[in-house]
Coordinates of C-alpha atoms and ligand atoms in Angstrom, one line a residue:
X1178 CA -24.9 26.8 -40.2
X1179 CA -23.0 26.4 -37.1
X1180 CA -24.2 26.7 -33.6
X1181 CA -23.3 30.3 -32.6
X1182 CA -23.2 29.8 -28.2
X1183 CA -26.1 32.1 -26.9
X1184 CA -23.8 33.3 -24.3
X1185 CA -24.7 36.7 -23.3
X1186 CA -28.7 35.5 -23.2
X1187 CA -27.5 32.9 -20.9
X1188 CA -26.0 35.0 -18.5
X1189 CA -28.4 38.0 -19.0
X1190 CA -30.5 35.4 -17.8
X1191 CA -28.9 34.1 -14.9
X1192 CA -28.5 37.7 -13.5
X1193 CA -32.6 37.8 -13.9
X1194 CA -33.8 34.4 -11.8
X1195 CA -31.0 36.0 -9.0
X1196 CA -28.3 33.7 -10.0
X1197 CA -25.3 36.3 -8.5
X1198 CA -27.2 36.7 -5.3
X1199 CA -26.2 33.0 -4.3
X1200 CA -22.7 34.2 -3.7
X1201 CA -24.1 35.4 -0.5
X1202 CA -24.4 32.0 0.4
X1203 CA -20.9 30.6 2.0
X1204 CA -21.0 27.8 -0.4
X1205 CA -20.3 29.8 -3.3
X1206 CA -18.7 33.3 -1.9
X1207 CA -15.7 32.6 -4.3
X1208 CA -17.7 32.3 -6.7
X1209 CA -17.1 35.8 -8.7
X1210 CA -18.6 36.9 -11.8
X1211 CA -15.4 36.2 -14.2
X1212 CA -15.4 33.2 -12.5
X1213 CA -19.0 32.0 -14.0
X1214 CA -18.3 34.2 -17.5
X1215 CA -14.9 32.4 -18.2
X1216 CA -16.9 29.2 -17.6
X1217 CA -19.8 30.0 -20.1
X1218 CA -17.2 31.1 -22.5
X1219 CA -15.4 27.9 -22.4
X1220 CA -18.8 26.1 -22.8
X1221 CA -19.5 27.6 -25.8
X1222 CA -16.6 27.3 -27.5
X1223 CA -16.4 23.7 -26.8
X1224 CA -20.0 22.7 -27.6
X1225 CA -20.2 24.9 -30.6
X1226 CA -16.2 23.4 -32.3
X1227 CA -16.8 19.8 -30.8
X1228 CA -19.8 18.8 -30.5
X1229 CA -22.2 20.7 -33.1
X1230 CA -19.6 19.3 -35.9
X1231 CA -20.4 15.9 -34.3
X1232 CA -24.4 16.3 -34.7
X1233 CA -25.0 15.3 -37.7
X1234 CA -23.0 12.2 -38.4
X1235 CA -24.4 11.6 -34.9
X1236 CA -27.8 11.5 -37.1
X1237 CA -26.9 9.8 -39.7
X1238 CA -24.7 7.4 -38.7
X1239 CA -26.1 6.6 -35.1
X1240 CA -25.4 4.2 -32.3
X1241 CA -24.2 0.7 -33.7
X1242 CA -24.7 -3.0 -32.0
X1243 CA -22.6 -6.0 -32.6
X1244 CA -22.8 -8.6 -30.5
X1245 CA -23.6 -7.3 -26.8
X1246 CA -21.2 -4.4 -27.6
X1247 CA -22.6 -0.5 -28.6
X1248 CA -20.1 1.7 -30.7
X1249 CA -20.3 5.0 -31.1
X1250 CA -21.0 7.2 -34.0
X1251 CA -17.2 8.9 -35.4
X1252 CA -16.1 11.3 -33.4
X1253 CA -18.1 10.5 -30.5
X1254 CA -15.3 8.6 -28.3
X1255 CA -13.1 11.1 -28.1
X1256 CA -15.0 14.2 -27.8
X1257 CA -16.4 12.2 -25.2
X1258 CA -13.2 11.8 -23.7
X1259 CA -12.4 15.5 -24.3
X1260 CA -15.4 16.8 -22.6
X1261 CA -14.6 14.6 -19.7
X1262 CA -10.8 16.2 -19.6
X1263 CA -12.6 19.3 -19.9
X1264 CA -14.2 19.0 -16.2
X1265 CA -17.5 19.6 -17.6
X1266 CA -19.0 15.8 -15.6
X1267 CA -18.3 17.7 -12.4
X1268 CA -19.1 20.7 -12.3
X1269 CA -21.5 20.9 -9.6
X1270 CA -20.6 17.7 -7.9
X1271 CA -19.0 17.8 -4.2
X1272 CA -15.3 19.3 -3.7
X1273 CA -14.2 16.3 -1.6
X1274 CA -14.7 14.0 -4.9
X1275 CA -13.1 15.8 -7.2
X1276 CA -15.8 18.1 -8.4
X1277 CA -16.0 21.9 -9.3
X1278 CA -18.7 22.6 -6.4
X1279 CA -19.9 25.2 -8.5
X1280 CA -23.9 25.8 -8.5
X1281 CA -26.1 23.6 -10.2
X1282 CA -27.4 26.5 -12.1
X1283 CA -24.8 26.9 -14.1
X1284 CA -24.5 23.4 -14.6
X1285 CA -27.8 23.9 -16.8
X1286 CA -26.7 26.8 -18.3
X1287 CA -23.8 25.4 -19.8
X1288 CA -25.7 21.7 -20.5
X1289 CA -28.0 24.4 -22.2
X1290 CA -25.2 24.8 -24.9
X1291 CA -24.2 20.8 -24.8
X1292 CA -27.9 20.4 -25.7
X1293 CA -27.8 23.1 -28.4
X1294 CA -25.1 21.4 -30.1
X1295 CA -25.7 17.7 -29.6
X1296 CA -28.1 16.6 -27.6
X1297 CA -27.3 12.9 -28.2
X1298 CA -24.2 13.1 -27.3
X1299 CA -25.3 15.8 -24.0
X1300 CA -27.5 12.6 -22.6
X1301 CA -24.3 10.7 -21.6
X1302 CA -22.9 12.9 -19.4
X1303 CA -26.4 14.6 -18.3
X1304 CA -26.8 11.0 -16.6
X1305 CA -23.4 11.4 -15.0
X1306 CA -24.6 14.5 -13.9
X1307 CA -27.7 12.4 -11.9
X1308 CA -25.9 9.6 -10.7
X1309 CA -23.4 11.7 -9.3
X1310 CA -26.1 13.2 -7.2
X1311 CA -27.8 9.6 -6.2
X1312 CA -24.8 8.7 -4.9
X1313 CA -24.0 12.3 -2.6
X1314 CA -27.1 11.8 -1.4
X1315 CA -27.3 8.3 -0.4
X1316 CA -24.0 6.7 -0.6
X1317 CA -21.7 5.1 1.7
X1318 CA -18.6 6.6 2.9
X1319 CA -16.8 4.0 0.7
X1320 CA -19.1 3.8 -2.0
X1321 CA -18.6 8.0 -2.6
X1322 CA -15.1 6.8 -2.6
X1323 CA -15.3 3.8 -5.0
X1324 CA -17.6 5.4 -7.8
X1325 CA -17.7 9.0 -7.4
X1326 CA -14.0 10.5 -8.6
X1327 CA -14.3 8.2 -11.8
X1328 CA -17.9 9.4 -13.0
X1329 CA -16.9 13.2 -11.8
X1330 CA -13.8 13.0 -13.5
X1331 CA -15.9 11.2 -16.8
X1332 CA -13.8 8.0 -16.4
X1333 CA -17.1 6.4 -16.2
X1334 CA -20.4 7.0 -16.8
X1335 CA -24.0 6.5 -15.4
X1336 CA -26.9 5.2 -16.0
X1337 CA -30.8 5.0 -15.1
X1338 CA -32.8 1.7 -15.1
X1339 CA -36.0 2.1 -14.3
X1340 CA -38.3 1.2 -16.5
X1341 CA -39.7 -3.0 -17.5
X1342 CA -41.4 -3.4 -20.7
X1343 CA -45.0 -3.6 -18.2
X1344 CA -43.4 -0.7 -15.9
X1345 CA -43.3 2.6 -17.7
X1346 CA -45.1 5.7 -15.7
X1347 CA -46.4 3.0 -13.8
X1348 CA -43.0 1.9 -11.3
X1349 CA -45.6 0.2 -8.7
X1350 CA -45.3 -2.9 -11.5
X1351 CA -41.5 -3.1 -12.0
X1352 CA -40.9 -6.9 -11.3
X1353 CA -36.5 -7.1 -11.9
X1354 CA -35.4 -8.3 -8.3
X1355 CA -32.9 -9.1 -6.2
X1356 CA -31.4 -11.4 -3.9
X1357 CA -29.4 -11.5 -1.2
X1358 CA -25.5 -13.0 -2.1
X1359 CA -24.4 -12.3 1.2
X1360 CA -21.9 -9.9 2.8
X1361 CA -23.9 -7.0 1.8
X1362 CA -23.9 -7.8 -1.9
X1363 CA -27.0 -8.7 -4.0
X1364 CA -27.5 -10.8 -7.6
X1365 CA -30.0 -8.3 -10.1
X1366 CA -32.1 -10.2 -12.5
X1367 CA -34.4 -8.6 -15.0
X1368 CA -34.8 -7.1 -18.0
X1369 CA -35.1 -3.0 -18.4
X1370 CA -36.2 -1.2 -21.8
X1371 CA -35.2 2.2 -23.1
X1372 CA -31.9 2.3 -20.9
X1373 CA -30.4 6.1 -22.4
X1374 CA -26.4 5.0 -23.0
X1375 CA -26.8 1.8 -21.4
X1376 CA -24.0 0.1 -23.2
X1377 CA -21.5 2.1 -25.3
X1378 CA -17.6 2.2 -25.9
X1379 CA -17.3 6.2 -24.6
X1380 CA -16.1 5.5 -21.5
X1381 CA -14.0 2.8 -19.1
X1382 CA -17.1 1.4 -17.3
X1383 CA -20.7 1.8 -16.4
X1384 CA -22.6 2.5 -13.2
X1385 CA -26.0 1.3 -13.2
X1386 CA -28.2 2.6 -10.8
X1387 CA -31.0 -0.2 -11.4
X1388 CA -35.0 -0.7 -9.2
X1389 CA -35.3 -3.4 -7.8
X1390 CA -37.4 -5.6 -5.2
X1391 CA -36.4 -7.7 -2.6
X1392 CA -37.9 -11.3 -1.3
X1393 CA -40.9 -10.1 0.5
X1394 CA -40.8 -6.2 -0.6
X1395 CA -44.2 -5.1 0.2
X1396 CA -46.4 -4.6 -3.3
X1397 CA -46.4 -1.5 -5.3
X1398 CA -44.2 1.9 -5.1
X1399 CA -43.1 0.9 -0.9
X1400 CA -41.2 -1.6 -2.0
X1401 CA -38.6 -0.4 -4.6
X1402 CA -34.9 -0.6 -3.9
X1403 CA -32.1 0.9 -5.8
X1404 CA -28.9 -1.0 -6.2
X1405 CA -25.3 -0.3 -8.0
X1406 CA -24.6 -2.6 -10.7
X1407 CA -21.4 -1.9 -12.7
X1408 CA -20.7 -3.1 -15.9
X1409 CA -17.6 -4.6 -14.7
X1410 CA -17.1 -5.1 -11.5
X1411 CA -14.9 -2.8 -8.8
X1412 CA -12.2 -3.4 -6.2
X1413 CA -11.6 -2.3 -2.7
X1414 CA -8.9 -0.7 -5.0
X1415 CA -11.1 1.1 -7.1
X1416 CA -10.2 -0.6 -9.9
X1417 CA -12.3 -1.8 -12.3
X1418 CA -11.7 -6.1 -13.3
X1419 CA -14.3 -8.7 -14.3
X1420 CA -17.1 -8.4 -16.7
X1421 CA -20.4 -8.6 -14.7
X1422 CA -23.7 -10.4 -15.2
X1423 CA -25.8 -7.8 -17.4
X1424 CA -25.6 -6.8 -21.1
X1425 CA -27.4 -4.8 -23.5
X1426 CA -29.3 -7.4 -26.0
X1427 CA -30.3 -4.9 -28.6
X1428 CA -30.4 -1.0 -29.2
X1429 CA -33.6 0.4 -30.4
X1430 CA -34.2 2.3 -34.1
X1431 CA -35.5 5.7 -32.5
X1432 CA -37.1 8.6 -34.5
X1433 CA -34.2 10.9 -32.8
X1434 CA -31.2 11.6 -30.9
X1435 CA -29.7 8.2 -33.4
X1436 CA -26.7 8.6 -31.1
X1437 CA -27.7 8.0 -27.5
X1438 CA -27.9 4.3 -27.8
X1439 CA -31.2 3.4 -26.2
X1440 CA -30.8 -0.1 -24.6
X1441 CA -32.8 -3.5 -23.4
X1442 CA -30.2 -4.1 -20.4
X1443 CA -30.7 -8.0 -19.5
X1444 CA -29.6 -8.6 -15.4
X1445 CA -28.7 -12.5 -15.4
X1446 CA -27.3 -12.1 -11.5
X1447 CA -25.4 -9.4 -12.0
X1448 CA -23.4 -8.2 -8.7
X1449 CA -25.1 -5.0 -7.4
X1450 CA -25.1 -3.3 -4.0
X1451 CA -27.9 -1.1 -2.3
X1452 CA -27.7 2.4 -2.7
X1453 CA -29.5 3.8 0.3
X1454 CA -32.0 1.5 2.3
X1455 CA -33.7 -1.2 1.5
X1456 CA -37.4 -0.9 0.1
X1457 CA -36.6 3.6 0.2
X1458 CA -34.9 3.2 -3.7
X1459 CA -37.1 5.3 -4.8
X1460 CA -36.8 8.0 -2.8
X1461 CA -32.9 8.1 -3.9
X1462 CA -33.9 7.8 -7.2
X1463 CA -35.9 10.6 -7.0
X1464 CA -32.9 12.7 -6.3
X1465 CA -31.8 11.5 -9.9
X1466 CA -35.0 12.3 -11.7
X1467 CA -35.2 15.8 -10.2
X1468 CA -32.0 16.8 -11.3
X1469 CA -32.3 14.7 -14.7
X1470 CA -35.9 16.5 -14.9
X1471 CA -34.0 20.3 -15.1
X1472 CA -31.8 18.8 -17.4
X1473 CA -34.4 17.6 -19.5
X1474 CA -36.3 21.1 -19.4
X1475 CA -32.8 22.5 -20.9
X1476 CA -33.2 19.8 -23.5
X1477 CA -35.8 21.7 -24.5
X1478 CA -34.2 25.1 -24.3
X1479 CA -31.4 23.6 -26.2
X1480 CA -32.5 22.6 -29.6
X1481 CA -35.6 25.3 -29.4
X1482 CA -32.1 27.8 -29.6
X1483 CA -31.3 25.5 -32.0
X1484 CA -34.3 25.9 -34.4
X1485 CA -34.6 29.0 -34.0
X1486 CA -31.2 30.2 -34.8
X1487 CA -31.3 28.0 -37.7
X1488 CA -34.1 29.2 -38.8
X1489 CA -33.1 32.6 -38.1
X1490 CA -29.9 32.1 -40.7
X1491 CA -32.8 30.8 -43.4
X1492 CA -34.9 33.1 -43.0
X1493 CA -31.8 36.2 -43.8
X1494 CA -31.0 34.4 -46.8
X1495 CA -34.0 32.5 -48.6
X1496 CA -35.8 35.1 -51.0
X1497 CA -39.2 35.2 -51.9
X1498 CA -42.0 37.4 -53.5
X1499 CA -42.8 41.1 -51.6
X1500 CA -42.5 41.4 -48.5
X1501 CA -44.5 44.1 -46.2
X1502 CA -42.0 44.5 -44.5
X1503 CA -39.0 45.6 -47.3
X1504 CA -39.2 47.2 -50.6
X1505 CA -36.6 45.1 -52.0
X1506 CA -37.8 42.2 -55.0
X1507 CA -37.4 39.6 -54.0
X1508 CA -37.5 39.7 -50.6
X1509 CA -35.8 38.1 -47.6
X1510 CA -38.9 35.8 -46.1
X1511 CA -37.3 38.0 -42.4
X1512 CA -39.0 40.5 -44.2
X1513 CA -42.8 38.7 -44.0
X1514 CA -44.7 39.8 -40.9
X1515 CA -45.4 36.6 -40.6
X1516 CA -42.3 34.7 -40.9
X1517 CA -40.7 37.4 -38.6
X1518 CA -43.5 37.1 -36.0
X1519 CA -43.3 33.3 -35.6
X1520 CA -39.0 33.7 -35.4
X1521 CA -39.1 36.4 -32.7
X1522 CA -41.9 34.0 -30.6
X1523 CA -39.8 31.0 -31.0
X1524 CA -36.9 33.3 -29.6
X1525 CA -39.2 34.8 -27.0
X1526 CA -40.2 31.3 -26.0
X1527 CA -36.8 30.1 -25.8
X1528 CA -35.6 32.6 -23.6
X1529 CA -38.5 32.7 -21.2
X1530 CA -38.2 28.8 -20.9
X1531 CA -34.2 29.2 -20.3
X1532 CA -35.1 31.7 -17.6
X1533 CA -38.1 29.5 -15.9
X1534 CA -35.0 25.9 -15.9
X1535 CA -32.3 28.6 -14.3
X1536 CA -35.0 30.0 -11.8
X1537 CA -35.0 25.9 -10.5
X1538 CA -31.5 25.5 -10.9
X1539 CA -31.1 29.1 -8.1
X1540 CA -33.8 27.3 -5.8
X1541 CA -32.4 24.4 -5.9
X1542 CA -28.4 25.4 -5.1
X1543 CA -30.5 27.5 -2.1
X1544 CA -32.8 24.6 -1.0
X1545 CA -28.7 23.1 -0.4
X1546 CA -27.1 25.8 0.6
X1547 CA -29.2 28.4 2.2
X1548 CA -27.9 28.9 6.2
X1549 CA -30.9 28.5 7.7
X1550 CA -33.4 25.6 8.0
X1551 CA -36.0 28.0 7.2
X1552 CA -34.1 29.1 4.1
X1553 CA -33.4 25.6 2.9
X1554 CA -37.2 24.9 3.3
X1555 CA -38.5 27.4 1.5
X1556 CA -36.6 27.3 -1.4
X1557 CA -36.7 23.6 -2.2
X1558 CA -40.4 24.1 -2.1
X1559 CA -40.0 26.3 -4.7
X1560 CA -37.9 24.0 -6.8
X1561 CA -40.1 21.6 -6.3
X1562 CA -43.2 23.6 -7.8
X1563 CA -40.6 24.9 -10.6
X1564 CA -39.5 21.3 -11.4
X1565 CA -42.4 20.4 -13.1
X1566 CA -43.1 22.9 -15.3
X1567 CA -39.3 23.7 -16.1
X1568 CA -39.9 19.9 -17.3
X1569 CA -42.8 20.2 -19.1
X1570 CA -43.0 23.1 -20.2
X1571 CA -39.5 23.7 -21.7
X1572 CA -39.5 20.3 -23.6
X1573 CA -43.3 21.0 -24.9
X1574 CA -41.9 24.8 -26.6
X1575 CA -38.9 22.9 -27.5
X1576 CA -41.1 20.7 -29.7
X1577 CA -43.5 23.8 -30.6
X1578 CA -40.3 25.8 -32.1
X1579 CA -38.5 22.8 -33.8
X1580 CA -41.9 22.4 -35.5
X1581 CA -41.8 26.4 -36.3
X1582 CA -38.4 25.9 -37.3
X1583 CA -39.0 23.9 -40.0
X1584 CA -42.3 26.0 -41.4
X1585 CA -40.1 28.7 -41.9
X1586 CA -37.8 26.6 -44.0
X1587 CA -40.8 25.7 -46.5
X1588 CA -40.3 22.4 -48.2
X1589 CA -36.7 22.4 -47.5
X1590 CA -37.6 22.2 -44.0
X1591 CA -38.9 18.9 -44.8
X1592 CA -35.7 17.5 -46.5
X1593 CA -33.1 16.3 -44.4
X1594 CA -30.0 18.2 -45.7
X1595 CA -30.7 21.2 -44.1
X1596 CA -31.5 19.6 -40.5
X1597 CA -33.7 21.8 -39.5
X1598 CA -36.2 18.6 -39.7
X1599 CA -33.3 16.5 -37.3
X1600 CA -34.1 19.2 -34.1
X1601 CA -37.7 18.5 -34.9
X1602 CA -37.0 14.6 -34.9
X1603 CA -34.7 14.8 -31.9
X1604 CA -36.5 17.0 -29.6
X1605 CA -39.7 14.8 -29.5
X1606 CA -38.3 12.4 -27.2
X1607 CA -38.0 15.1 -24.5
X1608 CA -41.6 15.8 -23.4
X1609 CA -41.9 11.6 -23.1
X1610 CA -38.7 10.6 -20.8
X1611 CA -38.1 11.6 -17.3
X1612 CA -42.0 11.2 -16.3
X1613 CA -43.6 12.4 -19.1
X1614 CA -45.4 15.7 -19.9
X1615 CA -49.1 14.3 -18.3
X1616 CA -47.4 12.7 -15.0
X1617 CA -45.4 16.1 -14.9
X1618 CA -48.4 18.0 -14.8
X1619 CA -50.3 15.3 -12.2
X1620 CA -47.3 15.9 -9.8
X1621 CA -47.9 19.8 -10.3
X1622 CA -51.8 19.3 -9.3
X1623 CA -51.7 16.8 -7.0
X1624 CA -48.5 16.8 -4.2
X1625 CA -46.8 20.4 -5.8
X1626 CA -50.8 21.6 -4.4
X1627 CA -50.5 19.5 -1.9
X1628 CA -49.0 21.7 0.6
X1629 CA -52.7 24.0 0.4
X1630 CA -51.4 25.7 -2.7
X1631 CA -48.9 27.8 -0.3
X1632 CA -46.0 27.1 -2.5
X1633 CA -48.3 28.3 -5.9
X1634 CA -49.3 31.1 -4.0
X1635 CA -46.3 32.5 -3.3
X1636 CA -44.7 32.8 -6.4
X1637 CA -48.2 34.4 -7.8
X1638 CA -48.1 37.2 -5.1
X1639 CA -44.8 37.8 -6.1
X1640 CA -45.5 38.1 -9.8
X1641 CA -48.7 39.9 -9.1
X1642 CA -46.4 42.6 -7.0
X1643 CA -44.2 42.8 -10.1
X1644 CA -46.7 43.1 -12.8
X1645 CA -48.8 45.5 -11.0
X1646 CA -45.5 47.9 -9.5
X1647 CA -44.2 47.9 -13.7
X1648 CA -47.6 49.0 -14.7
X1649 CA -45.9 52.9 -13.3
X1650 CA -43.4 52.7 -15.9
X1651 CA -44.9 53.5 -19.2
X1652 CA -42.0 51.0 -21.4
X1653 CA -43.9 48.0 -19.6
X1654 CA -47.4 48.9 -18.8
X1655 CA -48.7 47.3 -21.1
X1656 CA -46.8 43.4 -20.5
X1657 CA -47.7 44.1 -17.0
X1658 CA -51.2 44.5 -17.2
X1659 CA -51.4 41.3 -19.1
X1660 CA -49.3 40.0 -16.8
X1661 CA -51.3 41.2 -14.0
X1662 CA -54.1 39.4 -15.8
X1663 CA -52.4 36.2 -16.3
X1664 CA -51.9 36.1 -12.1
X1665 CA -55.2 36.6 -11.5
X1666 CA -56.3 33.3 -13.9
X1667 CA -53.8 31.3 -12.5
X1668 CA -54.6 32.1 -8.9
X1669 CA -58.2 31.4 -9.2
X1670 CA -57.2 28.4 -11.4
X1671 CA -54.7 27.3 -8.2
X1672 CA -57.7 27.6 -6.0
X1673 CA -59.6 25.3 -8.4
X1674 CA -57.5 22.8 -8.7
X1675 CA -57.6 22.9 -4.7
X1676 CA -61.1 22.5 -4.5
X1677 CA -61.4 19.9 -6.7
X1678 CA -59.2 17.1 -6.8
X1679 CA -59.0 13.7 -8.6
X1680 CA -60.4 13.5 -12.3
X1681 CA -61.5 16.9 -12.4
X1682 CA -58.4 18.4 -11.5
X1683 CA -56.4 15.8 -13.3
X1684 CA -58.7 16.4 -16.8
X1685 CA -57.1 20.0 -16.8
X1686 CA -53.7 19.3 -15.3
X1687 CA -52.2 19.6 -18.8
X1688 CA -53.5 23.5 -19.4
X1689 CA -53.3 24.8 -15.9
X1690 CA -49.3 23.2 -15.9
X1691 CA -49.6 25.7 -18.9
X1692 CA -50.7 28.4 -17.8
X1693 CA -48.7 28.4 -15.3
X1694 CA -45.0 28.3 -17.2
X1695 CA -46.8 31.4 -19.5
X1696 CA -47.2 33.7 -16.5
X1697 CA -43.7 32.3 -15.4
X1698 CA -42.5 33.1 -18.6
X1699 CA -44.1 36.1 -19.1
X1700 CA -42.7 37.3 -15.4
X1701 CA -39.6 36.6 -15.7
X1702 CA -39.1 38.2 -19.6
X1703 CA -40.8 41.7 -18.5
X1704 CA -37.6 41.5 -15.3
X1705 CA -35.4 40.8 -18.5
X1706 CA -36.4 43.6 -20.6
X1707 CA -36.3 45.8 -17.2
X1708 CA -32.8 44.5 -16.2
X1709 CA -31.2 44.9 -19.9
X1710 CA -28.8 47.2 -20.5
X1711 CA -29.9 50.0 -22.8
X1712 CA -29.3 50.3 -26.3
X1713 CA -30.0 47.7 -29.3
X1714 CA -29.3 44.3 -27.6
X1715 CA -31.4 45.6 -24.6
X1716 CA -34.0 47.1 -26.1
X1717 CA -34.8 44.1 -28.3
X1718 CA -35.8 42.4 -24.7
X1719 CA -38.0 44.5 -24.3
X1720 CA -39.7 43.4 -28.2
X1721 CA -40.0 40.1 -27.1
X1722 CA -41.2 40.5 -23.4
X1723 CA -44.5 42.5 -25.5
X1724 CA -44.7 40.2 -28.0
X1725 CA -45.1 37.3 -25.1
X1726 CA -47.5 38.8 -23.8
X1727 CA -49.6 39.6 -26.7
X1728 CA -49.1 36.6 -28.6
X1729 CA -49.4 33.9 -25.4
X1730 CA -50.0 35.8 -22.1
X1731 CA -52.9 37.4 -23.4
X1732 CA -54.2 33.6 -23.8
X1733 CA -54.1 33.0 -19.8
X1734 CA -58.1 33.9 -19.3
X1735 CA -58.8 30.4 -22.0
X1736 CA -55.9 28.4 -20.2
X1737 CA -57.2 29.1 -17.1
X1738 CA -60.9 27.7 -18.4
X1739 CA -60.0 24.9 -19.3
X1740 CA -57.7 24.3 -16.2
X1741 CA -60.8 24.1 -14.5
X1742 CA -63.3 22.7 -16.9
X1743 CA -63.1 19.3 -14.9
X1744 CA -63.7 15.2 -16.3
X1745 CA -67.4 15.7 -16.9
X1746 CA -67.1 15.7 -20.9
X1747 CA -64.6 12.7 -20.5
X1748 CA -66.9 10.9 -18.8
X1749 CA -69.8 11.3 -20.9
X1750 CA -68.1 9.8 -24.0
X1751 CA -69.5 6.1 -24.8
X1752 CA -65.6 5.1 -24.6
X1753 CA -67.2 2.1 -26.8
X1754 CA -69.1 3.9 -29.5
X1755 CA -65.3 5.3 -30.2
X1756 CA -64.5 2.4 -31.5
X1757 CA -67.7 1.4 -33.3
Ligands
FAD2922 C1 -34.9 7.1 -26.1 C2 -35.8 6.9 -24.9 C3 -35.4 6.9 -23.9 C4 -35.8 6.9 -23.0 N1 -34.7 6.8 -21.3 C5 -34.4 6.0 -19.8 C6 -33.9 5.6 -19.4 O1 -32.6 5.6 -19.6 N2 -34.2 5.1 -17.9 C7 -35.4 4.7 -18.0 O2 -35.5 4.1 -16.6 N3 -36.1 4.4 -18.8 C8 -35.9 5.4 -20.2 N4 -36.9 5.9 -20.8 C9 -38.2 5.7 -20.4 C10 -39.0 6.7 -20.6 O3 -39.0 7.4 -19.1 C11 -40.9 6.2 -20.6 O4 -41.2 5.8 -22.1 C12 -41.6 7.0 -20.3 O5 -41.8 7.2 -18.7 C13 -42.8 6.8 -20.6 O6 -43.4 5.3 -20.3 P1 -43.8 4.5 -20.9 O7 -43.2 4.6 -22.4 O8 -44.4 3.0 -20.9 O9 -45.5 4.9 -21.6 P2 -46.7 4.6 -21.0 O10 -46.5 4.6 -19.3 O11 -47.4 3.6 -21.7 O12 -47.5 6.0 -20.9 C14 -48.7 5.8 -22.1 C15 -49.1 7.0 -22.7 O13 -50.5 7.2 -21.3 C16 -49.8 8.7 -20.3 N5 -50.1 7.8 -19.0 C17 -49.8 6.8 -18.3 N6 -49.7 7.4 -16.9 C18 -50.3 8.2 -17.0 C19 -51.3 9.1 -15.7 N7 -51.0 8.3 -14.5 N8 -51.9 10.2 -15.8 C20 -51.9 10.1 -17.0 N9 -51.2 10.1 -18.6 C21 -50.7 8.9 -18.2 C22 -48.3 9.0 -20.4 O14 -48.5 10.0 -20.7 C23 -48.1 8.7 -22.4 O15 -48.7 9.2 -23.1 C24 -36.5 6.2 -22.0 C25 -37.4 6.5 -23.4 C26 -37.0 6.1 -24.3 C27 -38.0 6.3 -25.8

């Protein structure tokens, strides 16, 4: 079964989250509807024709390590070069350096299709996007002119080097060090693990962005600096020359994303230069990480969409028994109520997550390009609030949907040939990297409610107002009433979280994030149904919103209870008795 790019659904979701109004900003004044659909159509064609056919060979052959070199699976190198030549690495990058200056939201929409077609491939250009963001944010004029053009046109790729054996979620523990070598240059020493696309053969150079400590730097996160260390040293003319003192020592054998090399990187006196100011590296890295978090959220959407498509195709083809929704014997399994319910819920969840991530993207665009400082600050606050939800809710959804898709295949789902198992395996990394989903939940109840809950309450008020208004329309009254109840539950849980910082709040952080995501998802599906055109396609949107409301929004009061339980049970447990 091939990948069918869901261009119409994606364009609809962009409309729902206010993408068209970005045109009011001078930066996007020339972005017309034709350009947007041309970009989406072209991405749909490239991903389905070029990337999806490589997904299986990527999984079965995988990346190969040999004497420090890493070889990508057959077809990947050419596909990457063609992808880069198509301009797909620099969609949202600044025009000045060869980018296309398009909105982040449109870039995310394009990358959803990349992730659906080939998750392991997509990681490579996603890291370019992150490195471009960091350089645009913190690079000197020289650094920008040397590194941005080849990253944007895709001749070179980027990486992010944070993790070390003892420093995963806790970056304060990292020990890689940088020694000054004169004239603003440094030598890097240390070991980084799990570095995605840290070594490969698909591009001519690799620009590693590496977190390390300078001599005498303060302990903890306040003493971390960010460095640029290219695989091949870059001359003043921008040309790549001699090999730098860094190398991949090995690649990992993983549950999924086999085509994406996950490298142990050794830095042994590698030449590097500071990106941004000394000891302020984490703030710059966060620019990259926030961009990457939305991309990982989109990976959840992409893999969910693909799992749904494959399960739908199987359900329409496979026949078993008598079914309550058909007179045929044997009936398609699609006609068994449970299979159909599961499939439609998969679709509803994917559409909800798509809208959440795209909405975060739209606010990021506004945060950068709104004309007034107040407009930029308000949009940034909304984007900041949405980012952990977009990452964690969408990736948990992706895993759940991939699992549901496998279940619909029955025993064939457990057999590798159908492909359903690969989506499940590939999806499983997404709640782990880029800050585990627990870290996202901590971030949501901690930093993101740190403004006294202002950003959260403003969003909840919008949802509640829309729900109230929708109750007047008989077509949406039922969904609206579930949504109102969910918004009330979320508001109550938000007050509770604000009153219970520390262990009690953190014990409910995961449930709070799930409740927030569910409520946002239900809201955006309702909006999608309201804005859908007449006809069968549009009516399906109302069915999906309804299903999501009855199956998921209906659970909101229980989710709120879980979010407000506190840590009493966790502290009451006798940890030693557990292992006795
Ligand atoms: C395939 C793959 C690709 C990766 N790519 C990159 C990359 O390109 N660059 C890079 O730098 N890193 C990369 N990583 C590393 C990844 O980001 C880390 O694995 C992740 O941040 C978690 O760190 P850890 O594995 O050390 O787990 P740990 O931090 O040891 O966490 C273990 C468990 O404890 C939980 N936990 C830890 N701290 C807390 C807390 N404060 N609150 C609640 N729960 C907590 C976690 O949620 C998790 O469930 C990659 C990892 C993999 C597997």
